[in-house]
PDB file of C-alpha atoms in Angstrom:
ATOM      1  CA  MET A  14      89.173  19.730  89.935  1.00  0.00           C
ATOM      2  CA  ASP A  15      90.500  18.013  93.063  1.00  0.00           C
ATOM      3  CA  TRP A  16      88.976  14.578  92.493  1.00  0.00           C
ATOM      4  CA  LEU A  17      90.327  13.152  95.725  1.00  0.00           C
ATOM      5  CA  ARG A  18      88.632  15.866  97.763  1.00  0.00           C
ATOM      6  CA  LEU A  19      85.414  15.390  95.813  1.00  0.00           C
ATOM      7  CA  ILE A  20      85.423  11.617  96.364  1.00  0.00           C
ATOM      8  CA  ARG A  21      86.137  12.027 100.065  1.00  0.00           C
ATOM      9  CA  CYS A  22      83.350  14.572 100.355  1.00  0.00           C
ATOM     10  CA  LEU A  23      80.895  12.195  98.654  1.00  0.00           C
ATOM     11  CA  THR A  24      81.857   9.088 100.601  1.00  0.00           C
ATOM     12  CA  GLN A  25      82.476  10.640 104.012  1.00  0.00           C
ATOM     13  CA  TYR A  26      79.844  13.382 104.194  1.00  0.00           C
ATOM     14  CA  VAL A  27      77.317  13.592 101.351  1.00  0.00           C
ATOM     15  CA  ALA A  28      76.163   9.966 101.022  1.00  0.00           C
ATOM     16  CA  PRO A  29      76.152   9.118 104.764  1.00  0.00           C
ATOM     17  CA  GLY A  30      74.624  12.500 105.652  1.00  0.00           C
ATOM     18  CA  LEU A  31      71.780  12.270 103.154  1.00  0.00           C
ATOM     19  CA  ALA A  32      71.092   8.661 104.134  1.00  0.00           C
ATOM     20  CA  ALA A  33      70.955   9.647 107.809  1.00  0.00           C
ATOM     21  CA  VAL A  34      68.515  12.484 107.028  1.00  0.00           C
ATOM     22  CA  VAL A  35      66.255  10.080 105.128  1.00  0.00           C
ATOM     23  CA  VAL A  36      66.358   7.525 107.954  1.00  0.00           C
ATOM     24  CA  VAL A  37      65.419  10.187 110.512  1.00  0.00           C
ATOM     25  CA  ALA A  38      62.617  11.524 108.295  1.00  0.00           C
ATOM     26  CA  GLU A  39      61.225   8.035 107.653  1.00  0.00           C
ATOM     27  CA  THR A  40      61.401   7.176 111.353  1.00  0.00           C
ATOM     28  CA  ILE A  41      59.574  10.344 112.355  1.00  0.00           C
ATOM     29  CA  GLY A  42      56.928   9.741 109.718  1.00  0.00           C
ATOM     30  CA  TRP A  43      56.474   6.145 110.841  1.00  0.00           C
ATOM     31  CA  LEU A  44      56.271   6.998 114.551  1.00  0.00           C
ATOM     32  CA  PHE A  45      54.187  10.151 114.474  1.00  0.00           C
ATOM     33  CA  GLY A  46      52.598  10.061 111.022  1.00  0.00           C
ATOM     34  CA  ALA A  47      52.915  13.822 110.520  1.00  0.00           C
ATOM     35  CA  PRO A  48      50.206  15.046 108.135  1.00  0.00           C
ATOM     36  CA  VAL A  49      51.766  16.128 104.833  1.00  0.00           C
ATOM     37  CA  SER A  50      49.980  17.004 101.624  1.00  0.00           C
ATOM     38  CA  ALA A  51      50.034  14.517  98.756  1.00  0.00           C
ATOM     39  CA  SER A  52      51.927  16.896  96.471  1.00  0.00           C
ATOM     40  CA  VAL A  53      54.696  17.390  99.031  1.00  0.00           C
ATOM     41  CA  THR A  54      54.967  13.639  99.599  1.00  0.00           C
ATOM     42  CA  HIS A  55      55.083  12.989  95.855  1.00  0.00           C
ATOM     43  CA  THR A  56      57.821  15.599  95.397  1.00  0.00           C
ATOM     44  CA  TYR A  57      59.757  14.138  98.318  1.00  0.00           C
ATOM     45  CA  HIS A  58      59.672  10.642  96.814  1.00  0.00           C
ATOM     46  CA  TYR A  59      60.719  11.891  93.382  1.00  0.00           C
ATOM     47  CA  LEU A  60      63.576  13.813  94.963  1.00  0.00           C
ATOM     48  CA  LEU A  61      64.735  10.685  96.809  1.00  0.00           C
ATOM     49  CA  LEU A  62      64.528   8.658  93.605  1.00  0.00           C
ATOM     50  CA  ILE A  63      66.595  11.090  91.552  1.00  0.00           C
ATOM     51  CA  VAL A  64      69.220  11.894  94.188  1.00  0.00           C
ATOM     52  CA  PHE A  65      69.849   8.356  95.426  1.00  0.00           C
ATOM     53  CA  SER A  66      69.728   6.760  91.988  1.00  0.00           C
ATOM     54  CA  LEU A  67      72.437   9.211  90.960  1.00  0.00           C
ATOM     55  CA  LEU A  68      74.388   8.529  94.163  1.00  0.00           C
ATOM     56  CA  THR A  69      74.111   4.777  93.566  1.00  0.00           C
ATOM     57  CA  ALA A  70      75.538   5.106  90.063  1.00  0.00           C
ATOM     58  CA  ILE A  71      78.364   7.330  91.344  1.00  0.00           C
ATOM     59  CA  MET A  72      79.170   4.983  94.218  1.00  0.00           C
ATOM     60  CA  ILE A  73      79.300   1.991  91.851  1.00  0.00           C
ATOM     61  CA  GLY A  74      81.809   3.883  89.720  1.00  0.00           C
ATOM     62  CA  ILE A  75      83.878   4.814  92.786  1.00  0.00           C
ATOM     63  CA  CYS A  76      83.862   1.202  94.009  1.00  0.00           C
ATOM     64  CA  GLY A  77      85.132  -0.047  90.662  1.00  0.00           C
ATOM     65  CA  TRP A  78      87.836   2.601  90.580  1.00  0.00           C
ATOM     66  CA  ILE A  79      89.013   1.992  94.153  1.00  0.00           C
ATOM     67  CA  ILE A  80      89.248  -1.776  93.799  1.00  0.00           C
ATOM     68  CA  CYS A  81      91.432  -1.283  90.712  1.00  0.00           C
ATOM     69  CA  LEU A  82      93.705   1.059  92.661  1.00  0.00           C
ATOM     70  CA  TRP A  83      94.368  -1.535  95.371  1.00  0.00           C
ATOM     71  CA  ASP A  84      97.406  -3.269  93.860  1.00  0.00           C
ATOM     72  CA  LEU A  85      97.898  -5.627  96.781  1.00  0.00           C
ATOM     73  CA  ASP A  86     100.510  -7.845  95.153  1.00  0.00           C
ATOM     74  CA  ARG A  87     102.810  -4.946  94.363  1.00  0.00           C
ATOM     75  CA  LEU A  88     102.449  -3.548  97.869  1.00  0.00           C
ATOM     76  CA  PHE A  89     103.049  -6.910  99.550  1.00  0.00           C
ATOM     77  CA  PHE A  90     106.061  -7.670  97.363  1.00  0.00           C
ATOM     78  CA  LYS A  91     107.742  -4.348  98.151  1.00  0.00           C
ATOM     79  CA  LEU A  92     107.004  -4.668 101.858  1.00  0.00           C
ATOM     80  CA  GLU A  93     108.376  -8.211 102.038  1.00  0.00           C
ATOM     81  CA  ASP A  94     111.449  -7.224 100.047  1.00  0.00           C
ATOM     82  CA  GLN A  95     112.077  -4.258 102.347  1.00  0.00           C
ATOM     83  CA  ILE A  96     111.807  -6.400 105.490  1.00  0.00           C
ATOM     84  CA  ASP A  97     114.127  -9.058 104.024  1.00  0.00           C
ATOM     85  CA  SER A  98     116.634  -6.348 103.116  1.00  0.00           C
ATOM     86  CA  GLN A  99     116.429  -4.988 106.650  1.00  0.00           C
ATOM     87  CA  ILE A 100     117.050  -8.488 108.035  1.00  0.00           C
ATOM     88  CA  ALA A 101     120.087  -8.956 105.789  1.00  0.00           C
ATOM     89  CA  ALA A 102     121.466  -5.578 106.816  1.00  0.00           C
ATOM     90  CA  SER A 103     120.905  -6.381 110.486  1.00  0.00           C
ATOM     91  CA  GLU A 104     122.657  -9.747 110.118  1.00  0.00           C
ATOM     92  CA  SER A 105     125.671  -8.174 108.443  1.00  0.00           C
ATOM     93  CA  LYS A 106     125.928  -5.450 111.065  1.00  0.00           C
ATOM     94  CA  SER A 107     125.526  -7.874 113.946  1.00  0.00           C
ATOM     95  CA  GLY A 108     128.005 -10.328 112.443  1.00  0.00           C
ATOM     96  CA  GLY A 109     130.635  -7.645 112.040  1.00  0.00           C
ATOM     97  CA  SER A 110     130.269  -6.111 115.473  1.00  0.00           C
ATOM     98  CA  GLY A 111     132.409  -8.612 117.319  1.00  0.00           C
ATOM     99  CA  ASN A 112     135.523 -10.640 116.576  1.00  0.00           C
ATOM    100  CA  ASP A 113     134.867 -13.850 118.515  1.00  0.00           C
ATOM    101  CA  GLY A 114     131.081 -13.999 118.606  1.00  0.00           C
ATOM    102  CA  THR A 115     130.862 -12.973 122.276  1.00  0.00           C
ATOM    103  CA  LEU A 116     128.801  -9.917 121.488  1.00  0.00           C
ATOM    104  CA  LEU A 117     126.259 -11.930 119.514  1.00  0.00           C
ATOM    105  CA  SER A 118     125.957 -14.566 122.237  1.00  0.00           C
ATOM    106  CA  ARG A 119     125.426 -11.891 124.877  1.00  0.00           C
ATOM    107  CA  ALA A 120     122.791 -10.227 122.722  1.00  0.00           C
ATOM    108  CA  ARG A 121     121.046 -13.569 122.299  1.00  0.00           C
ATOM    109  CA  GLU A 122     121.089 -14.139 126.050  1.00  0.00           C
ATOM    110  CA  LEU A 123     119.630 -10.694 126.700  1.00  0.00           C
ATOM    111  CA  LEU A 124     116.951 -11.322 124.088  1.00  0.00           C
ATOM    112  CA  LEU A 125     115.864 -14.656 125.579  1.00  0.00           C
ATOM    113  CA  ASN A 126     115.995 -13.584 129.208  1.00  0.00           C
ATOM    114  CA  LYS A 127     114.530 -10.112 128.962  1.00  0.00           C
ATOM    115  CA  VAL A 128     112.726  -9.309 125.745  1.00  0.00           C
ATOM    116  CA  MET A 129     111.171 -12.689 124.954  1.00  0.00           C
ATOM    117  CA  LYS A 130     109.757 -12.976 128.464  1.00  0.00           C
ATOM    118  CA  GLY A 131     108.758  -9.464 129.390  1.00  0.00           C
ATOM    119  CA  SER A 132     108.744  -7.236 126.312  1.00  0.00           C
ATOM    120  CA  ARG A 133     108.069  -9.509 123.342  1.00  0.00           C
ATOM    121  CA  ALA A 134     104.556  -8.228 122.662  1.00  0.00           C
ATOM    122  CA  MET A 135     105.641  -4.625 123.204  1.00  0.00           C
ATOM    123  CA  SER A 136     108.557  -5.060 120.810  1.00  0.00           C
ATOM    124  CA  ILE A 137     106.355  -6.568 118.103  1.00  0.00           C
ATOM    125  CA  ARG A 138     103.814  -3.757 118.422  1.00  0.00           C
ATOM    126  CA  ALA A 139     106.549  -1.116 118.278  1.00  0.00           C
ATOM    127  CA  ILE A 140     108.110  -2.485 115.078  1.00  0.00           C
ATOM    128  CA  GLU A 141     104.712  -3.109 113.478  1.00  0.00           C
ATOM    129  CA  LYS A 142     103.579   0.437 114.248  1.00  0.00           C
ATOM    130  CA  SER A 143     106.849   1.861 112.922  1.00  0.00           C
ATOM    131  CA  TYR A 144     106.534   0.010 109.623  1.00  0.00           C
ATOM    132  CA  TRP A 145     102.856   0.843 109.287  1.00  0.00           C
ATOM    133  CA  THR A 146     103.481   4.541 109.932  1.00  0.00           C
ATOM    134  CA  ASP A 147     106.180   4.475 107.274  1.00  0.00           C
ATOM    135  CA  ILE A 148     103.911   2.757 104.707  1.00  0.00           C
ATOM    136  CA  ASN A 149     100.960   5.021 105.443  1.00  0.00           C
ATOM    137  CA  ALA A 150     103.002   8.232 105.507  1.00  0.00           C
ATOM    138  CA  GLY A 151     100.862  11.231 104.648  1.00  0.00           C
ATOM    139  CA  GLY A 152      97.706   9.091 104.672  1.00  0.00           C
ATOM    140  CA  ALA A 153      98.714   7.121 101.575  1.00  0.00           C
ATOM    141  CA  LEU A 154      96.227   4.347 102.408  1.00  0.00           C
ATOM    142  CA  ALA A 155      93.507   6.584 103.810  1.00  0.00           C
ATOM    143  CA  PHE A 156      89.837   6.069 103.000  1.00  0.00           C
ATOM    144  CA  PRO A 157      88.464   6.160 100.403  1.00  0.00           C
ATOM    145  CA  LYS A 158      91.290   6.472  97.836  1.00  0.00           C
ATOM    146  CA  PRO A 159      94.542   4.596  98.515  1.00  0.00           C
ATOM    147  CA  ASP A 160      97.717   5.849  96.876  1.00  0.00           C
ATOM    148  CA  ILE A 161      99.565   2.572  96.351  1.00  0.00           C
ATOM    149  CA  THR A 162     102.310   4.251  94.311  1.00  0.00           C
ATOM    150  CA  ALA A 163     103.086   6.656  97.175  1.00  0.00           C
ATOM    151  CA  ALA A 164     103.083   3.775  99.680  1.00  0.00           C
ATOM    152  CA  VAL A 165     105.465   1.723  97.517  1.00  0.00           C
ATOM    153  CA  ASP A 166     107.750   4.726  97.012  1.00  0.00           C
ATOM    154  CA  GLN A 167     107.794   5.312 100.755  1.00  0.00           C
ATOM    155  CA  ILE A 168     108.765   1.679 101.355  1.00  0.00           C
ATOM    156  CA  GLU A 169     111.580   1.916  98.807  1.00  0.00           C
ATOM    157  CA  LYS A 170     112.977   5.153 100.263  1.00  0.00           C
ATOM    158  CA  SER A 171     113.474   3.936 103.855  1.00  0.00           C
ATOM    159  CA  ARG A 172     114.950   7.273 104.861  1.00  0.00           C
ATOM    160  CA  ARG A 173     114.545   6.772 108.595  1.00  0.00           C
ATOM    161  CA  ASP A 174     115.482   4.124 111.145  1.00  0.00           C
ATOM    162  CA  LEU A 175     112.392   1.947 111.527  1.00  0.00           C
ATOM    163  CA  LEU A 176     113.910   0.207 114.555  1.00  0.00           C
ATOM    164  CA  ALA A 177     114.275   3.418 116.554  1.00  0.00           C
ATOM    165  CA  PRO A 178     111.089   2.783 118.612  1.00  0.00           C
ATOM    166  CA  LEU A 179     112.371  -0.700 119.464  1.00  0.00           C
ATOM    167  CA  THR A 180     115.703   0.778 120.552  1.00  0.00           C
ATOM    168  CA  GLU A 181     113.865   3.105 122.924  1.00  0.00           C
ATOM    169  CA  ILE A 182     112.085   0.107 124.464  1.00  0.00           C
ATOM    170  CA  VAL A 183     115.255  -1.958 124.757  1.00  0.00           C
ATOM    171  CA  SER A 184     117.390   0.781 126.353  1.00  0.00           C
ATOM    172  CA  PRO A 185     115.614   1.018 129.742  1.00  0.00           C
ATOM    173  CA  VAL A 186     114.487  -2.617 129.946  1.00  0.00           C
ATOM    174  CA  VAL A 187     117.645  -4.562 129.151  1.00  0.00           C
ATOM    175  CA  PRO A 188     120.826  -4.086 131.197  1.00  0.00           C
ATOM    176  CA  LEU A 189     123.045  -3.559 128.200  1.00  0.00           C
ATOM    177  CA  GLY A 190     126.417  -3.105 129.771  1.00  0.00           C
ATOM    178  CA  SER A 191     128.901  -2.726 126.956  1.00  0.00           C
ATOM    179  CA  ILE A 192     126.354  -3.639 124.268  1.00  0.00           C
ATOM    180  CA  SER A 193     124.662  -0.791 122.431  1.00  0.00           C
ATOM    181  CA  ALA A 194     120.878  -0.716 122.205  1.00  0.00           C
ATOM    182  CA  PRO A 195     120.801  -0.572 118.364  1.00  0.00           C
ATOM    183  CA  ILE A 196     122.721  -3.854 118.155  1.00  0.00           C
ATOM    184  CA  VAL A 197     120.273  -5.610 120.479  1.00  0.00           C
ATOM    185  CA  SER A 198     117.260  -4.116 118.649  1.00  0.00           C
ATOM    186  CA  ARG A 199     118.615  -5.407 115.330  1.00  0.00           C
ATOM    187  CA  PHE A 200     119.002  -8.880 116.797  1.00  0.00           C
ATOM    188  CA  ILE A 201     115.465  -8.745 118.209  1.00  0.00           C
ATOM    189  CA  PHE A 202     114.159  -7.677 114.821  1.00  0.00           C
ATOM    190  CA  MET A 203     115.817 -10.660 113.123  1.00  0.00           C
ATOM    191  CA  CYS A 204     114.069 -13.031 115.530  1.00  0.00           C
ATOM    192  CA  LEU A 205     110.656 -11.342 115.337  1.00  0.00           C
ATOM    193  CA  ALA A 206     110.609 -10.519 111.610  1.00  0.00           C
ATOM    194  CA  PRO A 207     108.407 -13.485 110.522  1.00  0.00           C
ATOM    195  CA  GLU A 208     105.693 -12.558 113.028  1.00  0.00           C
ATOM    196  CA  ILE A 209     105.928  -8.880 112.096  1.00  0.00           C
ATOM    197  CA  LYS A 210     105.451  -9.801 108.440  1.00  0.00           C
ATOM    198  CA  VAL A 211     102.269 -11.686 109.251  1.00  0.00           C
ATOM    199  CA  ARG A 212     100.922  -8.815 111.337  1.00  0.00           C
ATOM    200  CA  LEU A 213     101.599  -6.293 108.589  1.00  0.00           C
ATOM    201  CA  TYR A 214      99.998  -8.569 105.993  1.00  0.00           C
ATOM    202  CA  ARG A 215      96.898  -8.880 108.152  1.00  0.00           C
ATOM    203  CA  ARG A 216      96.816  -5.150 108.747  1.00  0.00           C
ATOM    204  CA  LEU A 217      96.967  -4.394 105.036  1.00  0.00           C
ATOM    205  CA  LEU A 218      94.279  -6.975 104.299  1.00  0.00           C
ATOM    206  CA  LEU A 219      92.026  -5.497 106.986  1.00  0.00           C
ATOM    207  CA  ARG A 220      92.574  -1.994 105.559  1.00  0.00           C
ATOM    208  CA  PHE A 221      91.724  -3.308 102.085  1.00  0.00           C
ATOM    209  CA  LEU A 222      88.595  -5.148 103.231  1.00  0.00           C
ATOM    210  CA  SER A 223      87.413  -2.342 105.520  1.00  0.00           C
ATOM    211  CA  GLN A 224      87.629   0.267 102.754  1.00  0.00           C
ATOM    212  CA  LEU A 225      85.882  -1.918 100.197  1.00  0.00           C
ATOM    213  CA  GLY A 226      83.297  -3.009 102.777  1.00  0.00           C
ATOM    214  CA  THR A 227      82.508   0.578 103.747  1.00  0.00           C
ATOM    215  CA  LEU A 228      82.063   1.598 100.115  1.00  0.00           C
ATOM    216  CA  PHE A 229      79.863  -1.447  99.500  1.00  0.00           C
ATOM    217  CA  VAL A 230      77.632  -0.643 102.486  1.00  0.00           C
ATOM    218  CA  LEU A 231      77.233   2.980 101.365  1.00  0.00           C
ATOM    219  CA  THR A 232      76.318   1.835  97.855  1.00  0.00           C
ATOM    220  CA  ALA A 233      73.798  -0.673  99.210  1.00  0.00           C
ATOM    221  CA  ILE A 234      72.159   1.997 101.404  1.00  0.00           C
ATOM    222  CA  CYS A 235      71.857   4.423  98.496  1.00  0.00           C
ATOM    223  CA  PHE A 236      70.404   1.662  96.317  1.00  0.00           C
ATOM    224  CA  TYR A 237      67.872   0.696  98.998  1.00  0.00           C
ATOM    225  CA  ILE A 238      66.597   4.247  99.399  1.00  0.00           C
ATOM    226  CA  SER A 239      66.341   4.635  95.624  1.00  0.00           C
ATOM    227  CA  ILE A 240      64.264   1.469  95.083  1.00  0.00           C
ATOM    228  CA  LEU A 241      62.119   2.320  98.116  1.00  0.00           C
ATOM    229  CA  ALA A 242      61.363   5.702  96.576  1.00  0.00           C
ATOM    230  CA  TRP A 243      60.816   4.034  93.189  1.00  0.00           C
ATOM    231  CA  SER A 244      58.208   1.703  94.697  1.00  0.00           C
ATOM    232  CA  ARG A 245      56.339   4.694  96.100  1.00  0.00           C
ATOM    233  CA  VAL A 246      56.535   6.773  92.939  1.00  0.00           C
ATOM    234  CA  SER A 247      55.577   3.919  90.636  1.00  0.00           C
ATOM    235  CA  GLU A 248      53.947   1.087  92.564  1.00  0.00           C
ATOM    236  CA  PRO A 249      53.750  -1.360  89.590  1.00  0.00           C
ATOM    237  CA  VAL A 250      57.526  -1.944  89.789  1.00  0.00           C
ATOM    238  CA  PHE A 251      56.736  -4.685  92.340  1.00  0.00           C
ATOM    239  CA  PHE A 252      54.187  -7.478  92.411  1.00  0.00           C
ATOM    240  CA  SER A 253      52.827  -8.075  95.896  1.00  0.00           C
ATOM    241  CA  GLN A 254      49.633  -9.357  97.482  1.00  0.00           C
ATOM    242  CA  SER A 255      49.806  -6.567 100.084  1.00  0.00           C
ATOM    243  CA  ALA A 256      51.215  -3.059 100.280  1.00  0.00           C
ATOM    244  CA  VAL A 257      54.940  -2.821  99.639  1.00  0.00           C
ATOM    245  CA  SER A 258      56.637  -2.025 102.957  1.00  0.00           C
ATOM    246  CA  PRO A 259      60.211  -0.901 103.670  1.00  0.00           C
ATOM    247  CA  LEU A 260      60.924  -4.352 105.130  1.00  0.00           C
ATOM    248  CA  SER A 261      59.769  -6.140 101.985  1.00  0.00           C
ATOM    249  CA  VAL A 262      61.938  -3.822  99.869  1.00  0.00           C
ATOM    250  CA  ALA A 263      64.915  -4.577 102.154  1.00  0.00           C
ATOM    251  CA  LEU A 264      64.306  -8.320 101.755  1.00  0.00           C
ATOM    252  CA  TYR A 265      64.087  -7.888  98.004  1.00  0.00           C
ATOM    253  CA  GLN A 266      67.434  -6.103  97.981  1.00  0.00           C
ATOM    254  CA  LEU A 267      69.003  -8.807 100.175  1.00  0.00           C
ATOM    255  CA  ASP A 268      67.642 -11.454  97.822  1.00  0.00           C
ATOM    256  CA  LEU A 269      69.081  -9.515  94.882  1.00  0.00           C
ATOM    257  CA  MET A 270      72.479  -9.264  96.582  1.00  0.00           C
ATOM    258  CA  LEU A 271      72.549 -12.995  97.331  1.00  0.00           C
ATOM    259  CA  ARG A 272      71.724 -13.758  93.734  1.00  0.00           C
ATOM    260  CA  GLY A 273      74.478 -11.403  92.625  1.00  0.00           C
ATOM    261  CA  ALA A 274      77.100 -12.814  94.981  1.00  0.00           C
ATOM    262  CA  LEU A 275      76.150 -16.467  94.529  1.00  0.00           C
ATOM    263  CA  PHE A 276      75.391 -16.142  90.806  1.00  0.00           C
ATOM    264  CA  ASP A 277      72.657 -18.630  89.797  1.00  0.00           C
ATOM    265  CA  PHE A 278      72.676 -20.831  92.890  1.00  0.00           C
ATOM    266  CA  MET A 279      69.441 -19.449  94.341  1.00  0.00           C
ATOM    267  CA  GLU A 280      67.709 -19.434  90.981  1.00  0.00           C
ATOM    268  CA  HIS A 281      68.851 -22.964  90.246  1.00  0.00           C
ATOM    269  CA  MET A 282      67.606 -24.153  93.645  1.00  0.00           C
ATOM    270  CA  ARG A 283      64.447 -22.016  93.274  1.00  0.00           C
ATOM    271  CA  GLN A 284      65.090 -20.256  96.574  1.00  0.00           C
ATOM    272  CA  SER A 285      63.985 -16.740  97.461  1.00  0.00           C
ATOM    273  CA  ILE A 286      63.674 -14.657 100.634  1.00  0.00           C
ATOM    274  CA  SER A 287      61.785 -11.773  99.049  1.00  0.00           C
ATOM    275  CA  PRO A 288      58.019 -11.394  99.647  1.00  0.00           C
ATOM    276  CA  VAL A 289      57.755  -9.219  96.516  1.00  0.00           C
ATOM    277  CA  ALA A 290      58.667  -9.815  92.878  1.00  0.00           C
ATOM    278  CA  VAL A 291      59.839  -7.332  90.289  1.00  0.00           C
ATOM    279  CA  ASN A 292      57.469  -6.343  87.529  1.00  0.00           C
ATOM    280  CA  ARG A 293      59.040  -7.423  84.232  1.00  0.00           C
ATOM    281  CA  ASN A 294      57.128  -4.683  82.420  1.00  0.00           C
ATOM    282  CA  ALA A 295      58.951  -1.973  84.404  1.00  0.00           C
ATOM    283  CA  THR A 296      61.901  -1.960  82.018  1.00  0.00           C
ATOM    284  CA  ALA A 297      63.892   0.899  83.557  1.00  0.00           C
ATOM    285  CA  PHE A 298      63.573  -0.535  87.062  1.00  0.00           C
ATOM    286  CA  LEU A 299      64.460  -4.002  85.785  1.00  0.00           C
ATOM    287  CA  TYR A 300      67.710  -2.830  84.212  1.00  0.00           C
ATOM    288  CA  TYR A 301      68.501  -0.671  87.227  1.00  0.00           C
ATOM    289  CA  THR A 302      68.274  -3.660  89.572  1.00  0.00           C
ATOM    290  CA  LEU A 303      70.234  -5.765  87.081  1.00  0.00           C
ATOM    291  CA  LEU A 304      73.030  -3.200  87.218  1.00  0.00           C
ATOM    292  CA  PHE A 305      73.198  -3.499  91.001  1.00  0.00           C
ATOM    293  CA  ARG A 306      73.111  -7.287  90.849  1.00  0.00           C
ATOM    294  CA  MET A 307      76.032  -7.343  88.397  1.00  0.00           C
ATOM    295  CA  PHE A 308      77.895  -4.860  90.574  1.00  0.00           C
ATOM    296  CA  VAL A 309      77.511  -7.128  93.624  1.00  0.00           C
ATOM    297  CA  ALA A 310      78.765 -10.159  91.688  1.00  0.00           C
ATOM    298  CA  ILE A 311      81.800  -8.399  90.220  1.00  0.00           C
ATOM    299  CA  TYR A 312      82.666  -6.473  93.377  1.00  0.00           C
ATOM    300  CA  VAL A 313      82.429  -9.387  95.789  1.00  0.00           C
ATOM    301  CA  MET A 314      84.173 -11.880  93.536  1.00  0.00           C
ATOM    302  CA  SER A 315      87.011  -9.532  92.624  1.00  0.00           C
ATOM    303  CA  SER A 316      87.600  -8.728  96.312  1.00  0.00           C
ATOM    304  CA  LEU A 317      87.595 -12.402  97.274  1.00  0.00           C
ATOM    305  CA  PHE A 318      89.887 -13.226  94.349  1.00  0.00           C
ATOM    306  CA  ARG A 319      92.490 -10.699  95.488  1.00  0.00           C
ATOM    307  CA  VAL A 320      92.388 -11.950  99.071  1.00  0.00           C
ATOM    308  CA  LEU A 321      92.476 -15.635  98.126  1.00  0.00           C
ATOM    309  CA  ARG A 322      95.339 -15.071  95.703  1.00  0.00           C
ATOM    310  CA  PHE A 323      97.352 -13.429  98.469  1.00  0.00           C
ATOM    311  CA  VAL A 324      96.530 -16.168 101.001  1.00  0.00           C
ATOM    312  CA  LEU A 325      97.402 -18.980  98.565  1.00  0.00           C
ATOM    313  CA  ARG A 326     100.742 -17.389  97.743  1.00  0.00           C
ATOM    314  CA  ARG A 327     101.699 -16.866 101.407  1.00  0.00           C
ATOM    315  CA  TRP A 328      99.802 -19.591 103.239  1.00  0.00           C
ATOM    316  CA  ARG A 329     102.987 -21.030 104.746  1.00  0.00           C
ATOM    317  CA  VAL A 330     103.922 -17.693 106.298  1.00  0.00           C
ATOM    318  CA  LEU A 331     100.389 -17.096 107.574  1.00  0.00           C
ATOM    319  CA  LEU A 332     100.141 -20.571 109.111  1.00  0.00           C
ATOM    320  CA  ARG A 333     103.500 -20.157 110.776  1.00  0.00           C
TER     321      ARG A 333
END
């Protein structure tokens, strides 16, 4: 079985599509109140409960698997090593191009007068895009399953000239004279490398957070629909002085997520934003919500740990 295709189908089409259908159906029912028999309504709620409880469990498993696949440290180390190697190669080539240093001084003058004033931002974007295209070759970091091994292998191969787009920018902009465009582009790269590193780090972090955030939102939506259907199938799962509404269920889920992400802070401070309380006698529902609460705690904390570990190790580069 092609697991990657199955996961992409679930996360890109099945879960969002079913959730959208439910939202449209609930909105139509709330606005127009279409008359439906009790048996049909009961079957509809049971179907929602079964399907979205299963989707929630699957999405939790996918989230745990994907966050384990994101080996950020390995990817960052290889990327930084590749850029440093490129800088060293550029320095050696530039240093050996002339005998008396005239070529290097002329390249520096061209860089300061032309590129740094008029094409600095364009040069940075060109190099950043070239490196990112090389890392993400063949959709290695595509949603929802990143292939970190393929991305690292692609970085190590370096089979093509990543400064070619910069050379194309330099050629028409800078009056080169006797200086070749590749030499000037290498010198520009040496000067802009620290900023390019930071941009690539940020881009990888945003890709990491966006993928995990999207999976988390999909899981939360599936969980919400499942507990909403559960409250309609078996009303005693909640204690409430009035009828359990979709808004009260949403507030209960938000309260559950805050307790999961902040551990025992809200319980210790005796704070709650939920107008309903879970029925302790509904054992299956109690353990189901506990599973989601533990998932939120582990998922959020593990994501923050990876990001904070990266920032603490490279805070000097990021601040620069």
